[in-house]
Amino acid sequence: MADHQSNAEAYWSANLRIIFGSLFIWALCSYGLGIVLRPLLSGIMVGGADLGFFFAQQGSIYVFIALIFFYRWKMNKLDKQFGLEE
């Protein structure tokens, strides 16, 4: 029983690391690059707009989609590691 408990705690700990890492990237792209650092990125042009505007309008959406696929990939890998795959 104790081994099952420690296995579940290790799985949840690894899951939380993935979640918090994804949330950090999300916050950096949406708030950091799109709002806070936008004045610093105003000189870099991407698709006819400055990089800060691009991240605020479209770039963060691309990052969110990439995070969804990254999370799915990491969780499938984690499930296999702990023997929980479907």
Short mmCIF file of the N, C-alpha and C atoms (twelve columns), coordinates in Angstrom:
data_MODEL
# 
_entry.id   MODEL 
# 
loop_
_atom_site.group_PDB 
_atom_site.id 
_atom_site.type_symbol 
_atom_site.label_atom_id 
_atom_site.label_alt_id 
_atom_site.label_comp_id 
_atom_site.label_asym_id 
_atom_site.label_seq_id 
_atom_site.Cartn_x 
_atom_site.Cartn_y 
_atom_site.Cartn_z 
_atom_site.pdbx_PDB_model_num 
ATOM 1   N N  . MET A 1  0.823  -1.199 0.000   1 
ATOM 2   C CA . MET A 1  0.000  0.000  0.000   1 
ATOM 3   C C  . MET A 1  0.865  1.260  0.000   1 
ATOM 4   N N  . ALA A 2  1.965  1.227  0.770   1 
ATOM 5   C CA . ALA A 2  2.841  2.399  0.848   1 
ATOM 6   C C  . ALA A 2  3.535  2.654  -0.485  1 
ATOM 7   N N  . ASP A 3  3.873  1.553  -1.201  1 
ATOM 8   C CA . ASP A 3  4.506  1.714  -2.507  1 
ATOM 9   C C  . ASP A 3  3.544  2.339  -3.504  1 
ATOM 10  N N  . HIS A 4  2.280  1.945  -3.456  1 
ATOM 11  C CA . HIS A 4  1.266  2.539  -4.326  1 
ATOM 12  C C  . HIS A 4  1.090  4.020  -4.005  1 
ATOM 13  N N  . GLN A 5  1.113  4.365  -2.726  1 
ATOM 14  C CA . GLN A 5  0.966  5.760  -2.300  1 
ATOM 15  C C  . GLN A 5  2.139  6.608  -2.786  1 
ATOM 16  N N  . SER A 6  3.362  6.098  -2.653  1 
ATOM 17  C CA . SER A 6  4.529  6.859  -3.104  1 
ATOM 18  C C  . SER A 6  4.546  6.974  -4.624  1 
ATOM 19  N N  . ASN A 7  4.080  5.933  -5.325  1 
ATOM 20  C CA . ASN A 7  3.982  5.983  -6.779  1 
ATOM 21  C C  . ASN A 7  2.971  7.042  -7.216  1 
ATOM 22  N N  . ALA A 8  1.836  7.112  -6.529  1 
ATOM 23  C CA . ALA A 8  0.813  8.109  -6.847  1 
ATOM 24  C C  . ALA A 8  1.325  9.522  -6.555  1 
ATOM 25  N N  . GLU A 9  2.064  9.682  -5.466  1 
ATOM 26  C CA . GLU A 9  2.622  10.995 -5.137  1 
ATOM 27  C C  . GLU A 9  3.669  11.426 -6.160  1 
ATOM 28  N N  . ALA A 10 4.492  10.490 -6.631  1 
ATOM 29  C CA . ALA A 10 5.500  10.815 -7.644  1 
ATOM 30  C C  . ALA A 10 4.826  11.197 -8.965  1 
ATOM 31  N N  . TYR A 11 3.753  10.473 -9.314  1 
ATOM 32  C CA . TYR A 11 3.011  10.792 -10.538 1 
ATOM 33  C C  . TYR A 11 2.400  12.182 -10.445 1 
ATOM 34  N N  . TRP A 12 1.770  12.484 -9.316  1 
ATOM 35  C CA . TRP A 12 1.127  13.792 -9.150  1 
ATOM 36  C C  . TRP A 12 2.161  14.914 -9.119  1 
ATOM 37  N N  . SER A 13 3.291  14.668 -8.511  1 
ATOM 38  C CA . SER A 13 4.354  15.667 -8.465  1 
ATOM 39  C C  . SER A 13 4.876  15.971 -9.877  1 
ATOM 40  N N  . ALA A 14 5.079  14.925 -10.668 1 
ATOM 41  C CA . ALA A 14 5.527  15.130 -12.049 1 
ATOM 42  C C  . ALA A 14 4.458  15.855 -12.862 1 
ATOM 43  N N  . ASN A 15 3.193  15.517 -12.635 1 
ATOM 44  C CA . ASN A 15 2.082  16.178 -13.320 1 
ATOM 45  C C  . ASN A 15 2.044  17.664 -12.968 1 
ATOM 46  N N  . LEU A 16 2.230  17.999 -11.708 1 
ATOM 47  C CA . LEU A 16 2.226  19.408 -11.292 1 
ATOM 48  C C  . LEU A 16 3.393  20.183 -11.891 1 
ATOM 49  N N  . ARG A 17 4.555  19.543 -12.029 1 
ATOM 50  C CA . ARG A 17 5.693  20.209 -12.666 1 
ATOM 51  C C  . ARG A 17 5.364  20.561 -14.110 1 
ATOM 52  N N  . ILE A 18 4.712  19.650 -14.818 1 
ATOM 53  C CA . ILE A 18 4.327  19.915 -16.209 1 
ATOM 54  C C  . ILE A 18 3.310  21.046 -16.263 1 
ATOM 55  N N  . ILE A 19 2.323  21.013 -15.376 1 
ATOM 56  C CA . ILE A 19 1.282  22.043 -15.349 1 
ATOM 57  C C  . ILE A 19 1.882  23.410 -15.038 1 
ATOM 58  N N  . PHE A 20 2.703  23.500 -13.997 1 
ATOM 59  C CA . PHE A 20 3.283  24.791 -13.618 1 
ATOM 60  C C  . PHE A 20 4.244  25.304 -14.683 1 
ATOM 61  N N  . GLY A 21 4.986  24.430 -15.335 1 
ATOM 62  C CA . GLY A 21 5.850  24.843 -16.434 1 
ATOM 63  C C  . GLY A 21 5.041  25.408 -17.592 1 
ATOM 64  N N  . SER A 22 3.926  24.742 -17.907 1 
ATOM 65  C CA . SER A 22 3.047  25.224 -18.987 1 
ATOM 66  C C  . SER A 22 2.420  26.561 -18.613 1 
ATOM 67  N N  . LEU A 23 2.003  26.708 -17.360 1 
ATOM 68  C CA . LEU A 23 1.428  27.974 -16.918 1 
ATOM 69  C C  . LEU A 23 2.449  29.106 -16.964 1 
ATOM 70  N N  . PHE A 24 3.704  28.795 -16.644 1 
ATOM 71  C CA . PHE A 24 4.751  29.811 -16.709 1 
ATOM 72  C C  . PHE A 24 4.955  30.277 -18.146 1 
ATOM 73  N N  . ILE A 25 5.016  29.331 -19.081 1 
ATOM 74  C CA . ILE A 25 5.170  29.695 -20.489 1 
ATOM 75  C C  . ILE A 25 3.968  30.493 -20.962 1 
ATOM 76  N N  . TRP A 26 2.761  30.083 -20.555 1 
ATOM 77  C CA . TRP A 26 1.539  30.804 -20.925 1 
ATOM 78  C C  . TRP A 26 1.595  32.245 -20.415 1 
ATOM 79  N N  . ALA A 27 1.968  32.427 -19.145 1 
ATOM 80  C CA . ALA A 27 2.028  33.772 -18.567 1 
ATOM 81  C C  . ALA A 27 3.108  34.617 -19.236 1 
ATOM 82  N N  . LEU A 28 4.240  34.012 -19.516 1 
ATOM 83  C CA . LEU A 28 5.319  34.744 -20.172 1 
ATOM 84  C C  . LEU A 28 4.894  35.233 -21.552 1 
ATOM 85  N N  . CYS A 29 4.224  34.383 -22.310 1 
ATOM 86  C CA . CYS A 29 3.820  34.772 -23.673 1 
ATOM 87  C C  . CYS A 29 2.650  35.735 -23.675 1 
ATOM 88  N N  . SER A 30 1.644  35.487 -22.844 1 
ATOM 89  C CA . SER A 30 0.459  36.339 -22.917 1 
ATOM 90  C C  . SER A 30 0.651  37.655 -22.175 1 
ATOM 91  N N  . TYR A 31 1.135  37.605 -20.950 1 
ATOM 92  C CA . TYR A 31 1.307  38.834 -20.175 1 
ATOM 93  C C  . TYR A 31 2.678  39.463 -20.393 1 
ATOM 94  N N  . GLY A 32 3.702  38.639 -20.376 1 
ATOM 95  C CA . GLY A 32 5.052  39.170 -20.495 1 
ATOM 96  C C  . GLY A 32 5.334  39.796 -21.848 1 
ATOM 97  N N  . LEU A 33 5.205  38.992 -22.908 1 
ATOM 98  C CA . LEU A 33 5.538  39.495 -24.245 1 
ATOM 99  C C  . LEU A 33 4.431  40.346 -24.840 1 
ATOM 100 N N  . GLY A 34 3.181  40.076 -24.498 1 
ATOM 101 C CA . GLY A 34 2.076  40.813 -25.089 1 
ATOM 102 C C  . GLY A 34 1.743  42.117 -24.399 1 
ATOM 103 N N  . ILE A 35 2.052  42.236 -23.105 1 
ATOM 104 C CA . ILE A 35 1.655  43.432 -22.356 1 
ATOM 105 C C  . ILE A 35 2.860  44.126 -21.717 1 
ATOM 106 N N  . VAL A 36 3.566  43.427 -20.845 1 
ATOM 107 C CA . VAL A 36 4.630  44.045 -20.045 1 
ATOM 108 C C  . VAL A 36 5.827  44.449 -20.913 1 
ATOM 109 N N  . LEU A 37 6.276  43.544 -21.767 1 
ATOM 110 C CA . LEU A 37 7.467  43.818 -22.580 1 
ATOM 111 C C  . LEU A 37 7.135  44.359 -23.969 1 
ATOM 112 N N  . ARG A 38 5.891  44.712 -24.216 1 
ATOM 113 C CA . ARG A 38 5.497  45.202 -25.544 1 
ATOM 114 C C  . ARG A 38 6.295  46.436 -25.977 1 
ATOM 115 N N  . PRO A 39 6.537  47.410 -25.115 1 
ATOM 116 C CA . PRO A 39 7.335  48.565 -25.580 1 
ATOM 117 C C  . PRO A 39 8.753  48.184 -26.019 1 
ATOM 118 N N  . LEU A 40 9.333  47.185 -25.375 1 
ATOM 119 C CA . LEU A 40 10.682 46.761 -25.767 1 
ATOM 120 C C  . LEU A 40 10.680 46.013 -27.097 1 
ATOM 121 N N  . LEU A 41 9.556  45.397 -27.444 1 
ATOM 122 C CA . LEU A 41 9.468  44.617 -28.673 1 
ATOM 123 C C  . LEU A 41 8.909  45.405 -29.852 1 
ATOM 124 N N  . SER A 42 8.666  46.692 -29.655 1 
ATOM 125 C CA . SER A 42 7.999  47.484 -30.690 1 
ATOM 126 C C  . SER A 42 8.850  47.671 -31.940 1 
ATOM 127 N N  . GLY A 43 10.150 47.544 -31.863 1 
ATOM 128 C CA . GLY A 43 11.005 47.740 -33.026 1 
ATOM 129 C C  . GLY A 43 11.136 46.513 -33.909 1 
ATOM 130 N N  . ILE A 44 10.724 45.351 -33.423 1 
ATOM 131 C CA . ILE A 44 10.847 44.111 -34.184 1 
ATOM 132 C C  . ILE A 44 9.536  43.868 -34.922 1 
ATOM 133 N N  . MET A 45 9.612  43.822 -36.244 1 
ATOM 134 C CA . MET A 45 8.400  43.677 -37.052 1 
ATOM 135 C C  . MET A 45 8.174  42.213 -37.446 1 
ATOM 136 N N  . VAL A 46 6.929  41.766 -37.293 1 
ATOM 137 C CA . VAL A 46 6.521  40.418 -37.699 1 
ATOM 138 C C  . VAL A 46 5.193  40.541 -38.421 1 
ATOM 139 N N  . GLY A 47 5.162  40.200 -39.678 1 
ATOM 140 C CA . GLY A 47 3.922  40.238 -40.438 1 
ATOM 141 C C  . GLY A 47 3.271  41.606 -40.522 1 
ATOM 142 N N  . GLY A 48 4.043  42.666 -40.570 1 
ATOM 143 C CA . GLY A 48 3.501  44.005 -40.684 1 
ATOM 144 C C  . GLY A 48 3.143  44.657 -39.359 1 
ATOM 145 N N  . ALA A 49 3.364  44.008 -38.255 1 
ATOM 146 C CA . ALA A 49 3.082  44.577 -36.926 1 
ATOM 147 C C  . ALA A 49 4.285  44.320 -36.027 1 
ATOM 148 N N  . ASP A 50 4.380  45.089 -34.947 1 
ATOM 149 C CA . ASP A 50 5.503  44.857 -34.041 1 
ATOM 150 C C  . ASP A 50 5.290  43.556 -33.270 1 
ATOM 151 N N  . LEU A 51 6.387  43.002 -32.754 1 
ATOM 152 C CA . LEU A 51 6.356  41.695 -32.114 1 
ATOM 153 C C  . LEU A 51 5.453  41.667 -30.884 1 
ATOM 154 N N  . GLY A 52 5.418  42.732 -30.113 1 
ATOM 155 C CA . GLY A 52 4.542  42.782 -28.938 1 
ATOM 156 C C  . GLY A 52 3.076  42.699 -29.325 1 
ATOM 157 N N  . PHE A 53 2.695  43.421 -30.360 1 
ATOM 158 C CA . PHE A 53 1.318  43.365 -30.853 1 
ATOM 159 C C  . PHE A 53 1.007  41.981 -31.397 1 
ATOM 160 N N  . PHE A 54 1.974  41.392 -32.109 1 
ATOM 161 C CA . PHE A 54 1.782  40.053 -32.652 1 
ATOM 162 C C  . PHE A 54 1.503  39.045 -31.539 1 
ATOM 163 N N  . PHE A 55 2.295  39.090 -30.464 1 
ATOM 164 C CA . PHE A 55 2.066  38.163 -29.351 1 
ATOM 165 C C  . PHE A 55 0.742  38.439 -28.659 1 
ATOM 166 N N  . ALA A 56 0.363  39.694 -28.525 1 
ATOM 167 C CA . ALA A 56 -0.894 40.023 -27.866 1 
ATOM 168 C C  . ALA A 56 -2.089 39.548 -28.688 1 
ATOM 169 N N  . GLN A 57 -1.989 39.571 -30.003 1 
ATOM 170 C CA . GLN A 57 -3.130 39.239 -30.855 1 
ATOM 171 C C  . GLN A 57 -3.111 37.812 -31.376 1 
ATOM 172 N N  . GLN A 58 -1.962 37.335 -31.857 1 
ATOM 173 C CA . GLN A 58 -1.930 36.032 -32.511 1 
ATOM 174 C C  . GLN A 58 -0.880 35.087 -31.947 1 
ATOM 175 N N  . GLY A 59 0.258  35.608 -31.590 1 
ATOM 176 C CA . GLY A 59 1.356  34.752 -31.155 1 
ATOM 177 C C  . GLY A 59 1.030  33.928 -29.934 1 
ATOM 178 N N  . SER A 60 0.313  34.522 -28.986 1 
ATOM 179 C CA . SER A 60 -0.030 33.775 -27.778 1 
ATOM 180 C C  . SER A 60 -0.982 32.626 -28.092 1 
ATOM 181 N N  . ILE A 61 -1.844 32.785 -29.102 1 
ATOM 182 C CA . ILE A 61 -2.745 31.699 -29.500 1 
ATOM 183 C C  . ILE A 61 -1.928 30.536 -30.049 1 
ATOM 184 N N  . TYR A 62 -0.913 30.816 -30.867 1 
ATOM 185 C CA . TYR A 62 -0.046 29.753 -31.382 1 
ATOM 186 C C  . TYR A 62 0.678  29.043 -30.248 1 
ATOM 187 N N  . VAL A 63 1.117  29.804 -29.255 1 
ATOM 188 C CA . VAL A 63 1.790  29.206 -28.106 1 
ATOM 189 C C  . VAL A 63 0.809  28.347 -27.311 1 
ATOM 190 N N  . PHE A 64 -0.432 28.797 -27.136 1 
ATOM 191 C CA . PHE A 64 -1.433 28.005 -26.412 1 
ATOM 192 C C  . PHE A 64 -1.681 26.679 -27.109 1 
ATOM 193 N N  . ILE A 65 -1.800 26.700 -28.429 1 
ATOM 194 C CA . ILE A 65 -2.018 25.464 -29.178 1 
ATOM 195 C C  . ILE A 65 -0.815 24.542 -29.036 1 
ATOM 196 N N  . ALA A 66 0.388  25.098 -29.117 1 
ATOM 197 C CA . ALA A 66 1.597  24.293 -28.939 1 
ATOM 198 C C  . ALA A 66 1.653  23.708 -27.534 1 
ATOM 199 N N  . LEU A 67 1.219  24.468 -26.531 1 
ATOM 200 C CA . LEU A 67 1.199  23.956 -25.157 1 
ATOM 201 C C  . LEU A 67 0.220  22.799 -24.993 1 
ATOM 202 N N  . ILE A 68 -0.894 22.837 -25.694 1 
ATOM 203 C CA . ILE A 68 -1.851 21.730 -25.632 1 
ATOM 204 C C  . ILE A 68 -1.204 20.442 -26.138 1 
ATOM 205 N N  . PHE A 69 -0.538 20.520 -27.291 1 
ATOM 206 C CA . PHE A 69 0.115  19.332 -27.839 1 
ATOM 207 C C  . PHE A 69 1.290  18.892 -26.972 1 
ATOM 208 N N  . PHE A 70 2.040  19.852 -26.433 1 
ATOM 209 C CA . PHE A 70 3.142  19.518 -25.537 1 
ATOM 210 C C  . PHE A 70 2.632  18.807 -24.289 1 
ATOM 211 N N  . TYR A 71 1.552  19.308 -23.698 1 
ATOM 212 C CA . TYR A 71 0.992  18.696 -22.492 1 
ATOM 213 C C  . TYR A 71 0.507  17.277 -22.783 1 
ATOM 214 N N  . ARG A 72 -0.157 17.091 -23.915 1 
ATOM 215 C CA . ARG A 72 -0.637 15.762 -24.291 1 
ATOM 216 C C  . ARG A 72 0.538  14.800 -24.450 1 
ATOM 217 N N  . TRP A 73 1.590  15.250 -25.124 1 
ATOM 218 C CA . TRP A 73 2.757  14.407 -25.344 1 
ATOM 219 C C  . TRP A 73 3.426  14.033 -24.019 1 
ATOM 220 N N  . LYS A 74 3.631  15.035 -23.144 1 
ATOM 221 C CA . LYS A 74 4.291  14.774 -21.862 1 
ATOM 222 C C  . LYS A 74 3.445  13.883 -20.958 1 
ATOM 223 N N  . MET A 75 2.123  14.084 -20.967 1 
ATOM 224 C CA . MET A 75 1.265  13.261 -20.113 1 
ATOM 225 C C  . MET A 75 1.204  11.823 -20.621 1 
ATOM 226 N N  . ASN A 76 1.190  11.616 -21.927 1 
ATOM 227 C CA . ASN A 76 1.243  10.253 -22.456 1 
ATOM 228 C C  . ASN A 76 2.547  9.569  -22.058 1 
ATOM 229 N N  . LYS A 77 3.640  10.308 -22.128 1 
ATOM 230 C CA . LYS A 77 4.940  9.784  -21.719 1 
ATOM 231 C C  . LYS A 77 4.949  9.461  -20.218 1 
ATOM 232 N N  . LEU A 78 4.368  10.355 -19.427 1 
ATOM 233 C CA . LEU A 78 4.300  10.141 -17.982 1 
ATOM 234 C C  . LEU A 78 3.401  8.950  -17.639 1 
ATOM 235 N N  . ASP A 79 2.284  8.820  -18.338 1 
ATOM 236 C CA . ASP A 79 1.390  7.681  -18.110 1 
ATOM 237 C C  . ASP A 79 2.092  6.363  -18.410 1 
ATOM 238 N N  . LYS A 80 2.870  6.320  -19.492 1 
ATOM 239 C CA . LYS A 80 3.618  5.100  -19.810 1 
ATOM 240 C C  . LYS A 80 4.664  4.806  -18.751 1 
ATOM 241 N N  . GLN A 81 5.295  5.854  -18.254 1 
ATOM 242 C CA . GLN A 81 6.338  5.683  -17.237 1 
ATOM 243 C C  . GLN A 81 5.773  5.065  -15.966 1 
ATOM 244 N N  . PHE A 82 4.554  5.452  -15.598 1 
ATOM 245 C CA . PHE A 82 3.943  4.954  -14.371 1 
ATOM 246 C C  . PHE A 82 2.963  3.802  -14.626 1 
ATOM 247 N N  . GLY A 83 2.895  3.314  -15.851 1 
ATOM 248 C CA . GLY A 83 2.040  2.186  -16.155 1 
ATOM 249 C C  . GLY A 83 0.557  2.509  -16.134 1 
ATOM 250 N N  . LEU A 84 0.185  3.711  -16.511 1 
ATOM 251 C CA . LEU A 84 -1.213 4.129  -16.477 1 
ATOM 252 C C  . LEU A 84 -1.784 4.390  -17.863 1 
ATOM 253 N N  . GLU A 85 -1.067 3.977  -18.911 1 
ATOM 254 C CA . GLU A 85 -1.566 4.253  -20.253 1 
ATOM 255 C C  . GLU A 85 -2.813 3.437  -20.536 1 
ATOM 256 N N  . GLU A 86 -3.605 3.949  -21.466 1 
ATOM 257 C CA . GLU A 86 -4.884 3.282  -21.785 1 
ATOM 258 C C  . GLU A 86 -4.680 2.199  -22.807 1 
# 
